[in-house]
Coordinates of C-alpha atoms in Angstrom, one line a residue:
M1 CA 17.7 18.9 30.8
F2 CA 14.6 19.4 28.7
C3 CA 12.7 16.4 27.2
N4 CA 9.1 16.5 25.9
Q5 CA 9.2 13.5 23.6
C6 CA 6.7 11.2 25.4
E7 CA 3.1 11.6 26.3
Q8 CA 3.7 11.6 30.1
T9 CA 6.2 14.5 30.1
A10 CA 6.1 16.5 33.3
K11 CA 3.2 18.9 33.6
G12 CA 2.3 18.3 30.0
T13 CA 5.2 20.6 28.9
G14 CA 8.6 18.9 29.4
C15 CA 10.8 17.1 32.0
T16 CA 13.4 19.5 33.3
V17 CA 14.7 18.0 36.5
V18 CA 14.5 14.2 35.8
G19 CA 12.5 12.3 33.3
V20 CA 9.2 10.9 34.3
C21 CA 10.5 7.7 32.7
G22 CA 13.5 7.7 35.1
K23 CA 16.0 9.3 32.7
K24 CA 18.7 11.2 34.6
P25 CA 19.9 14.6 33.4
E26 CA 23.3 13.3 32.3
V27 CA 21.7 10.6 30.2
A28 CA 19.4 13.2 28.6
A29 CA 22.5 15.4 27.8
L30 CA 24.4 12.5 26.3
Q31 CA 21.4 11.6 24.1
D32 CA 21.2 15.2 22.9
L33 CA 24.9 15.1 22.2
L34 CA 24.6 11.9 20.3
L35 CA 21.9 13.4 18.1
H36 CA 24.0 16.5 17.6
A37 CA 26.9 14.3 16.4
L38 CA 24.5 12.3 14.1
K39 CA 23.5 15.6 12.5
G40 CA 27.1 16.1 11.5
L41 CA 27.4 12.6 10.2
A42 CA 24.2 13.0 8.2
L43 CA 25.6 16.0 6.4
Y44 CA 28.5 13.9 4.9
A45 CA 26.3 10.8 4.5
G46 CA 23.9 12.9 2.4
E47 CA 26.7 14.1 0.2
G48 CA 27.9 10.5 0.0
N49 CA 24.5 9.3 -1.2
K50 CA 24.6 11.9 -4.0
L51 CA 27.9 10.5 -5.2
G52 CA 26.8 6.8 -4.8
I53 CA 29.0 6.3 -1.7
I54 CA 27.2 3.9 0.6
D55 CA 28.6 2.6 3.9
R56 CA 26.1 0.0 5.1
E57 CA 28.0 -0.5 8.4
M58 CA 27.5 3.3 9.1
D59 CA 23.8 3.0 8.1
R60 CA 23.2 0.3 10.6
F61 CA 25.2 2.1 13.3
T62 CA 23.0 5.2 12.7
V63 CA 19.6 3.6 13.2
G64 CA 20.9 1.7 16.2
A65 CA 22.3 4.8 17.8
I66 CA 19.1 6.8 17.2
F67 CA 17.2 3.9 18.7
T68 CA 19.0 4.3 22.0
T69 CA 17.5 7.8 22.4
L70 CA 13.9 6.6 22.4
T71 CA 11.9 6.7 25.6
N72 CA 12.6 3.7 27.9
V73 CA 15.5 2.2 25.9
N74 CA 18.9 3.0 27.3
F75 CA 19.4 4.7 30.7
D76 CA 23.1 3.7 31.1
A77 CA 25.3 6.8 30.6
T78 CA 28.4 4.8 30.0
R79 CA 26.9 3.1 26.9
F80 CA 26.6 6.5 25.1
V81 CA 30.3 7.3 25.3
P82 CA 31.4 4.7 22.6
L83 CA 28.4 5.6 20.5
I84 CA 29.3 9.3 20.4
N85 CA 32.9 8.5 19.6
Q86 CA 32.0 6.0 16.9
C87 CA 29.6 8.5 15.3
V88 CA 32.5 11.0 14.9
Q89 CA 34.7 8.3 13.5
Y90 CA 32.1 7.3 10.9
R91 CA 31.7 11.0 10.1
E92 CA 35.4 11.5 9.4
V93 CA 35.7 8.3 7.3
M94 CA 32.7 9.5 5.2
K95 CA 34.1 13.0 4.9
E96 CA 37.4 11.6 3.5
K97 CA 35.5 9.4 1.0
V98 CA 33.3 12.4 -0.1
A99 CA 36.3 14.7 -0.4
A100 CA 38.2 12.1 -2.5
A101 CA 35.2 11.9 -4.9
G102 CA 35.1 15.7 -5.2
G103 CA 32.0 16.2 -3.1
Q104 CA 31.1 19.0 -0.7
V105 CA 32.9 18.7 2.7
S106 CA 32.6 22.3 3.9
F107 CA 29.7 22.8 6.3
A108 CA 29.1 25.7 8.7
D109 CA 27.0 23.9 11.2
P110 CA 28.9 23.1 14.4
S111 CA 27.8 19.4 14.2
A112 CA 30.0 18.9 11.1
S113 CA 33.2 19.6 13.1
F114 CA 32.2 18.6 16.6
Q115 CA 34.9 16.8 18.6
P116 CA 33.8 14.8 21.7
A117 CA 35.3 15.5 25.1
A118 CA 37.8 13.0 26.5
D119 CA 35.7 11.9 29.5
L120 CA 32.1 11.3 30.6
D121 CA 31.8 14.6 32.5
G122 CA 33.1 16.6 29.5
L123 CA 30.6 14.9 27.2
V124 CA 27.7 15.6 29.6
K125 CA 28.7 19.3 29.6
Q126 CA 28.9 19.3 25.8
G127 CA 25.4 17.8 25.7
E128 CA 24.0 20.4 28.0
E129 CA 25.3 23.1 25.7
V130 CA 23.8 21.7 22.5
G131 CA 20.4 20.8 24.0
L132 CA 17.6 19.6 21.7
V133 CA 18.3 19.1 18.0
N134 CA 15.9 21.7 16.8
D135 CA 16.8 25.3 15.9
H136 CA 16.1 27.4 19.0
D137 CA 16.2 30.6 17.0
A138 CA 13.5 29.5 14.6
P139 CA 9.8 30.4 15.0
A140 CA 7.8 28.2 17.4
D141 CA 5.8 26.5 14.6
I142 CA 9.0 25.5 12.8
Q143 CA 10.6 24.3 16.0
S144 CA 7.4 22.2 16.5
L145 CA 7.7 20.6 13.1
Q146 CA 11.4 20.0 13.6
Q147 CA 10.6 18.1 16.8
I148 CA 7.9 16.1 15.1
L149 CA 10.3 15.1 12.4
V150 CA 13.0 14.1 14.9
Y151 CA 10.6 12.0 16.9
G152 CA 9.3 10.4 13.7
I153 CA 12.9 9.6 12.6
K154 CA 13.4 8.0 16.0
G155 CA 10.4 5.7 15.4
I156 CA 11.6 4.9 11.9
S157 CA 15.0 4.0 13.3
A158 CA 13.5 1.6 15.8
Y159 CA 11.7 -0.3 13.0
A160 CA 14.6 -0.2 10.6
D161 CA 16.9 -1.6 13.3
H162 CA 14.5 -4.5 14.0
A163 CA 14.2 -5.2 10.2
R164 CA 18.0 -5.0 9.5
I165 CA 18.6 -7.6 12.2
L166 CA 16.5 -10.0 10.1
G167 CA 18.2 -8.9 6.8
Q168 CA 15.7 -6.5 5.5
E169 CA 17.1 -3.1 4.5
D170 CA 16.4 -0.3 2.0
D171 CA 18.7 2.5 0.9
V172 CA 15.6 4.8 0.8
V173 CA 15.1 4.5 4.5
Y174 CA 18.7 5.2 5.4
A175 CA 18.8 8.1 2.9
F176 CA 15.8 9.8 4.4
I177 CA 17.1 9.5 8.0
Y178 CA 20.2 11.4 6.8
E179 CA 18.1 13.9 4.8
G180 CA 15.9 14.6 7.8
L181 CA 18.8 15.0 10.3
A182 CA 20.8 17.2 7.9
A183 CA 17.7 19.4 7.3
L184 CA 17.9 20.4 10.9
T185 CA 21.1 22.3 10.1
N186 CA 19.4 24.3 7.3
K187 CA 18.0 27.6 8.5
D188 CA 16.6 28.5 5.1
L189 CA 13.8 26.0 5.1
G190 CA 10.3 27.4 5.6
L191 CA 7.1 26.1 7.1
N192 CA 5.9 24.3 4.0
D193 CA 9.3 22.6 3.7
W194 CA 9.0 21.2 7.2
V195 CA 5.5 20.1 6.6
G196 CA 6.7 18.3 3.5
L197 CA 9.5 16.6 5.5
V198 CA 7.1 15.5 8.2
L199 CA 4.8 13.9 5.7
K200 CA 7.7 12.3 3.9
C201 CA 8.7 10.9 7.3
G202 CA 5.3 9.1 7.4
E203 CA 5.9 7.8 3.9
I204 CA 9.3 6.4 4.8
N205 CA 8.0 4.9 8.0
L206 CA 5.5 2.9 6.0
R207 CA 8.4 1.4 4.1
A208 CA 10.3 0.7 7.3
M209 CA 7.2 -1.1 8.7
E210 CA 6.8 -3.0 5.4
L211 CA 10.4 -4.2 5.7
L212 CA 9.9 -5.3 9.2
D213 CA 6.7 -7.1 8.3
A214 CA 8.6 -8.9 5.4
A215 CA 11.4 -9.7 7.9
N216 CA 9.1 -11.2 10.5
T217 CA 6.8 -13.1 8.3
G218 CA 9.6 -14.2 5.9
K219 CA 11.5 -15.9 8.7
F220 CA 8.8 -16.9 11.2
G221 CA 5.7 -17.3 9.0
H222 CA 2.5 -15.4 8.9
P223 CA 0.7 -15.3 12.3
V224 CA -2.2 -17.7 12.8
P225 CA -5.0 -17.5 15.4
T226 CA -3.5 -18.9 18.6
E227 CA -4.8 -19.3 22.1
V228 CA -2.3 -18.1 24.6
P229 CA -2.5 -19.1 28.3
L230 CA -2.3 -16.3 30.9
G231 CA -1.4 -18.7 33.7
H232 CA 1.8 -20.7 34.1
K233 CA 3.3 -24.2 34.4
A234 CA 5.2 -25.5 37.4
G235 CA 8.9 -25.2 36.6
K236 CA 11.8 -23.0 35.8
C237 CA 11.0 -19.9 33.8
I238 CA 12.2 -17.0 31.7
L239 CA 10.2 -13.9 30.8
I240 CA 11.0 -12.0 27.6
S241 CA 9.8 -8.5 27.0
G242 CA 10.1 -5.9 24.2
H243 CA 9.6 -6.5 20.5
D244 CA 12.5 -8.4 18.9
L245 CA 11.5 -11.8 17.3
Q246 CA 15.0 -12.9 16.6
D247 CA 16.0 -12.5 20.3
L248 CA 12.9 -14.7 21.2
A249 CA 13.9 -17.3 18.5
N250 CA 17.4 -17.4 19.9
L251 CA 16.2 -17.8 23.4
L252 CA 13.7 -20.6 22.5
E253 CA 16.4 -22.5 20.6
Q254 CA 18.9 -22.1 23.5
T255 CA 16.4 -23.2 26.2
E256 CA 15.0 -26.2 24.4
G257 CA 15.4 -29.3 26.4
K258 CA 16.6 -27.5 29.5
G259 CA 13.3 -27.7 31.5
I260 CA 12.6 -24.0 31.3
Y261 CA 9.3 -22.5 30.2
V262 CA 9.5 -19.2 28.2
Y263 CA 6.8 -16.6 28.8
T264 CA 6.1 -13.4 26.9
H265 CA 5.5 -10.0 28.4
G266 CA 4.1 -6.8 26.9
E267 CA 4.3 -6.5 23.1
M268 CA 5.9 -10.0 22.9
L269 CA 2.4 -11.4 23.3
P270 CA 1.6 -11.6 19.6
T271 CA 4.7 -13.7 18.9
H272 CA 2.7 -16.7 20.0
G273 CA 1.0 -16.6 16.7
Y274 CA 4.1 -17.1 14.5
P275 CA 4.4 -20.7 13.3
E276 CA 8.2 -20.9 13.6
L277 CA 8.1 -19.7 17.2
K278 CA 5.0 -21.5 18.4
K279 CA 6.4 -24.8 17.4
Y280 CA 8.6 -24.9 20.5
K281 CA 6.7 -26.8 23.2
H282 CA 8.3 -24.9 26.1
F283 CA 7.0 -21.6 24.7
Y284 CA 4.1 -21.6 27.0
G285 CA 2.1 -18.4 27.8
H286 CA 2.0 -14.8 28.6
Y287 CA 2.7 -13.1 32.0
G288 CA 1.7 -9.7 33.1
T289 CA 0.3 -6.7 31.3
A290 CA 1.7 -3.5 29.9
W291 CA 5.1 -2.0 30.4
Q292 CA 4.2 0.5 33.1
N293 CA 3.2 -2.3 35.5
Q294 CA 6.5 -4.2 35.3
K295 CA 7.9 -3.1 38.6
K296 CA 5.2 -5.0 40.5
E297 CA 4.9 -7.8 38.0
F298 CA 8.6 -8.5 37.5
A299 CA 9.3 -8.4 41.2
A300 CA 6.9 -11.4 41.6
F301 CA 8.3 -13.4 38.6
P302 CA 10.3 -16.4 40.0
G303 CA 12.7 -16.6 37.0
A304 CA 15.0 -14.6 34.8
I305 CA 13.8 -11.6 32.7
L306 CA 15.2 -10.5 29.4
M307 CA 14.5 -7.0 28.0
T308 CA 15.0 -6.9 24.2
T309 CA 13.9 -3.4 23.2
N310 CA 12.3 -0.3 24.7
C311 CA 10.1 -0.4 27.8
I312 CA 12.5 -1.0 30.7
Q313 CA 11.8 0.7 34.0
D314 CA 13.9 1.0 37.2
P315 CA 14.7 -2.7 38.1
Q316 CA 16.3 -2.1 41.5
A317 CA 14.0 -4.6 43.2
Y318 CA 15.1 -7.5 40.9
M319 CA 18.5 -6.3 39.6
D320 CA 20.0 -9.8 39.8
N321 CA 17.3 -11.4 37.8
I322 CA 17.0 -9.0 34.8
F323 CA 19.2 -8.8 31.7
T324 CA 19.3 -6.4 28.8
T325 CA 20.3 -7.0 25.2
G326 CA 20.4 -5.1 21.9
M327 CA 20.2 -1.3 22.5
V328 CA 18.6 -1.6 25.9
G329 CA 20.6 -0.5 29.0
W330 CA 20.3 0.2 32.7
P331 CA 23.2 1.0 35.0
G332 CA 24.2 -2.2 36.9
V333 CA 22.1 -4.6 34.8
Q334 CA 24.0 -7.3 33.1
H335 CA 24.0 -6.8 29.3
V336 CA 24.2 -9.9 27.0
Q337 CA 25.2 -9.6 23.4
N338 CA 25.3 -11.4 20.1
G339 CA 22.3 -13.5 20.9
D340 CA 24.1 -15.6 23.5
F341 CA 21.7 -15.9 26.4
G342 CA 23.7 -18.3 28.5
P343 CA 23.8 -16.0 31.6
V344 CA 20.0 -15.6 31.4
I345 CA 19.5 -19.4 31.2
E346 CA 22.0 -19.9 34.1
R347 CA 20.1 -17.4 36.3
A348 CA 16.7 -19.0 35.4
L349 CA 18.0 -22.5 36.5
A350 CA 19.3 -21.0 39.8
M351 CA 15.9 -19.5 40.6
P352 CA 12.9 -21.4 42.1
G353 CA 10.5 -21.0 39.2
F354 CA 6.8 -21.5 39.6
A355 CA 5.8 -24.0 42.3
E356 CA 2.6 -25.2 40.7
D357 CA 0.4 -24.9 37.6
E358 CA -2.0 -22.0 37.5
D359 CA -4.9 -21.5 35.1
K360 CA -5.9 -17.9 34.5
G361 CA -7.7 -18.3 31.3
S362 CA -6.4 -17.3 27.9
V363 CA -6.5 -14.8 25.1
M364 CA -6.4 -15.1 21.3
V365 CA -3.7 -13.6 19.1
G366 CA -2.8 -14.0 15.4
F367 CA -5.3 -11.8 13.5
A368 CA -2.8 -10.1 11.2
R369 CA -3.7 -9.3 7.6
N370 CA -3.3 -12.9 6.2
T371 CA -5.7 -14.3 8.8
V372 CA -8.3 -11.5 8.4
M373 CA -8.2 -11.4 4.7
S374 CA -8.6 -15.2 4.5
V375 CA -12.1 -14.6 5.8
A376 CA -12.6 -11.3 3.9
G377 CA -15.6 -12.7 2.1
K378 CA -17.3 -13.5 5.4
V379 CA -16.5 -10.1 6.7
I380 CA -17.8 -8.3 3.6
E381 CA -21.0 -10.4 3.7
A382 CA -21.5 -9.5 7.4
V383 CA -21.1 -5.8 6.6
E384 CA -23.5 -6.0 3.6
N385 CA -26.1 -7.9 5.7
G386 CA -25.9 -5.3 8.5
D387 CA -24.5 -7.8 11.0
I388 CA -21.3 -5.7 11.3
K389 CA -22.1 -2.0 11.5
H390 CA -18.7 -0.6 12.3
F391 CA -15.0 -1.4 12.8
F392 CA -12.9 0.3 15.5
L393 CA -9.1 0.2 15.5
V394 CA -8.4 0.9 19.2
G395 CA -4.7 0.6 19.6
G396 CA -1.4 2.3 20.4
C397 CA 0.7 2.7 23.5
D398 CA -0.4 2.2 27.1
G399 CA 0.8 4.3 30.0
A400 CA 0.2 5.2 33.6
K401 CA -2.2 8.1 33.3
V402 CA -5.7 7.7 34.8
G403 CA -7.2 9.0 31.5
R404 CA -6.2 5.9 29.7
S405 CA -9.2 4.1 31.2
Y406 CA -11.0 5.8 28.3
Y407 CA -9.8 3.0 26.0
S408 CA -11.1 0.1 28.0
E409 CA -14.4 1.9 28.6
F410 CA -14.7 2.6 24.9
V411 CA -14.3 -1.1 24.0
E412 CA -16.7 -2.2 26.7
K413 CA -19.4 0.3 25.5
A414 CA -18.9 -0.4 21.7
P415 CA -22.2 -1.9 20.4
Q416 CA -22.4 -5.7 19.9
D417 CA -22.6 -5.2 16.1
T418 CA -19.1 -3.7 16.0
V419 CA -15.7 -5.3 15.7
I420 CA -12.6 -4.1 17.6
L421 CA -9.2 -4.4 15.9
T422 CA -6.3 -3.7 18.3
L423 CA -2.5 -3.6 18.3
A424 CA 0.5 -2.5 20.4
C425 CA 0.5 -2.5 24.2
G426 CA -2.6 -0.3 24.5
K427 CA -4.5 -3.6 24.2
F428 CA -3.7 -4.5 27.7
R429 CA -6.5 -2.3 28.9
F430 CA -9.0 -4.8 27.5
F431 CA -7.1 -7.7 25.9
D432 CA -8.6 -10.4 28.2
K433 CA -12.3 -9.2 27.8
K434 CA -14.6 -11.8 26.3
L435 CA -16.5 -9.8 23.7
G436 CA -18.0 -12.7 21.8
D437 CA -18.3 -13.0 18.0
I438 CA -20.4 -12.0 15.0
G439 CA -21.2 -15.0 12.9
G440 CA -18.0 -16.7 13.9
I441 CA -15.9 -13.6 13.5
P442 CA -14.4 -12.6 16.9
R443 CA -15.4 -9.1 18.0
L444 CA -11.9 -8.5 19.4
L445 CA -9.0 -9.1 16.9
D446 CA -5.4 -8.7 18.0
V447 CA -3.5 -7.6 14.9
G448 CA -0.1 -7.6 16.7
Q449 CA 2.7 -5.3 17.9
C450 CA 2.9 -1.6 17.2
N451 CA 4.8 -2.2 14.0
D452 CA 1.9 -4.3 12.8
A453 CA 0.1 -1.1 12.1
Y454 CA 1.3 -2.1 8.6
S455 CA -0.9 -5.1 8.8
A456 CA -3.9 -3.0 9.9
I457 CA -3.3 -0.6 7.1
Q458 CA -3.2 -3.5 4.6
I459 CA -6.5 -4.8 6.0
A460 CA -8.1 -1.4 5.6
V461 CA -6.8 -1.0 2.0
A462 CA -8.1 -4.4 1.0
L463 CA -11.5 -3.8 2.5
A464 CA -11.7 -0.4 0.7
D465 CA -10.8 -2.2 -2.5
A466 CA -13.5 -4.8 -1.9
F467 CA -16.1 -2.2 -1.3
E468 CA -14.8 0.0 -4.1
C469 CA -14.4 3.0 -1.9
G470 CA -11.6 5.0 -0.2
V471 CA -10.3 4.0 3.3
N472 CA -11.9 7.2 4.7
D473 CA -15.3 6.0 3.4
L474 CA -15.2 2.6 5.2
P475 CA -17.2 2.1 8.4
L476 CA -13.9 2.2 10.2
S477 CA -12.7 4.6 13.0
L478 CA -9.2 4.9 14.5
I479 CA -9.1 5.5 18.2
L480 CA -5.4 5.8 19.1
S481 CA -3.3 6.2 22.2
W482 CA 0.3 7.4 22.0
Y483 CA 3.2 7.4 24.4
E484 CA 6.5 7.3 22.6
Q485 CA 8.2 8.0 19.3
K486 CA 7.2 4.9 17.4
A487 CA 3.6 6.0 17.8
V488 CA 4.6 9.4 16.4
A489 CA 6.0 7.7 13.3
I490 CA 2.9 5.6 12.8
L491 CA 0.7 8.7 13.1
L492 CA 2.7 10.4 10.5
T493 CA 2.3 7.4 8.2
L494 CA -1.5 7.6 8.7
L495 CA -1.4 11.3 7.8
Y496 CA 0.8 10.6 4.8
L497 CA -1.9 8.1 3.6
G498 CA -4.5 10.7 4.0
I499 CA -6.4 8.9 6.8
K500 CA -8.8 11.4 8.4
D501 CA -10.9 11.6 11.6
I502 CA -8.4 10.0 13.9
R503 CA -9.1 10.4 17.6
L504 CA -5.9 10.7 19.6
G505 CA -5.2 10.7 23.3
P506 CA -5.1 10.6 26.2
S507 CA -3.4 14.0 25.7
L508 CA -2.0 15.8 22.6
P509 CA 1.8 16.0 22.2
A510 CA 3.5 18.8 24.1
F511 CA 5.6 19.5 21.0
I512 CA 2.7 20.4 18.8
T513 CA 2.0 24.2 18.8
P514 CA -1.6 25.5 18.4
N515 CA -0.9 26.5 14.8
V516 CA 0.5 23.2 13.8
L517 CA -2.4 21.5 15.5
D518 CA -4.8 23.7 13.5
V519 CA -3.2 22.5 10.3
L520 CA -3.7 18.9 11.3
V521 CA -7.3 19.6 12.2
K522 CA -8.1 21.4 9.0
N523 CA -6.3 18.9 6.7
F524 CA -7.0 15.6 8.5
N525 CA -9.7 16.4 11.0
I526 CA -7.5 14.9 13.7
K527 CA -9.1 15.4 17.1
P528 CA -8.5 14.7 20.8
I529 CA -10.6 12.0 22.5
T530 CA -13.4 13.3 24.7
T531 CA -15.5 10.6 26.5
P532 CA -16.3 7.1 25.3
D533 CA -20.0 8.0 25.2
E534 CA -19.6 11.2 23.3
D535 CA -17.1 9.8 20.8
L536 CA -19.2 6.6 20.1
A537 CA -22.3 8.8 19.6
A538 CA -20.4 11.1 17.2
I539 CA -18.9 8.3 15.2
L540 CA -22.0 6.0 14.9
N541 CA -24.5 8.8 14.4
K542 CA -22.7 10.4 11.4

């Protein structure tokens, strides 16, 4: 196997024996094979788009299938077998439709005619033969850009899958996913073509995040400032982790009146701010911290656990208590489908629950764009009066590396006349710190989940409009941490928007070559983090 798609990849170059995430070689091979099959599907889907032939069922399948290949989503080899076979079936149906309409159906790339083996072992062998989706004969810089594109498409697919669950879709998003995958079969594209596709990936991800924002706020309301307990109540309990708001809504509805408290974990924390979710009285508080600490934290949780999206780790110590849904999978873990969480509830009722109340303080969530912009006048006045000197967006993915302590130290050392915006699970390095306020404006503002980068972008654009300047001219600095492919997609969106001077860490992606990095530095002044003291001094003394 070879996998270098996450920040913690082995030796900073790539996992070759087993994934640092726990991914086994056979799963890596099956994921590679699924992406290979999707390239073939994309060739015919692209031709179908030219002819006005749309298959929405196929579109939805495609984003869901790609989602399974993200880091920490699906580790169950058997779940990839039907996906690979379904992919080829969709390809053949689209091929017939395109042929009937007089479109092109002759493609030289092997993915266009790939036929899956009859059993799991055969599929694994096929996956080992195709390897990564990029062109291994291409120059290193083109291979680098191809991988950036693929990982960006993975991020888009995750957001598009979340959005389509709530009824928000756009042909433009699906069309680009097919365009990008099909481009991987084109050996005639040059360096500038790939740069263009990478930036277009950022543009399309912005649309995907916009769709998801509309989906979440349209159904559950705009987040409002909400105090979330970090302790617990005596009684039966269920812990829900991941990102999916519809799964949480279904769980809350199905547990109402059953004497079960529902707690969030990880990036589910911001869901406490949504009016249509917080109305449930048994939706109590937040348990634990970021995804990489779950083995210890989940083992101590006295109830059932539901994983809705990516972030799952090896659950051997609590296999009977954890359930997966959606695209998530782990061998031996019970998978529940179609929003029916009866088995989860049954397990929670059979477990002891918390024996007594515990008060561990609280944190505030709900500072998405509507909340922040409702006090925009106050914020602008504070800036003009010199009460607020600078804004820092310190957000992104958390992870296990020691170097990630940089982010908590940065926040602790940020001057008292600065405001910290944060989102995604990187916040768990400092989410419970009491930083005070500036004239009633909290110094620490939780914007939401990783996809709520859309909200943060809208806040920045609105402030730039208010100050009649560009976003790059605002007293705003982005200090980002990355781990997986959704973070790649968000970074590409920021680059598409022309955002400059981003500081990225804790290490740079293994799939970026020195020449590609040089392009990013020259055009966007993107730079690696150094130390909190050095970076704060460089930013505030400009």
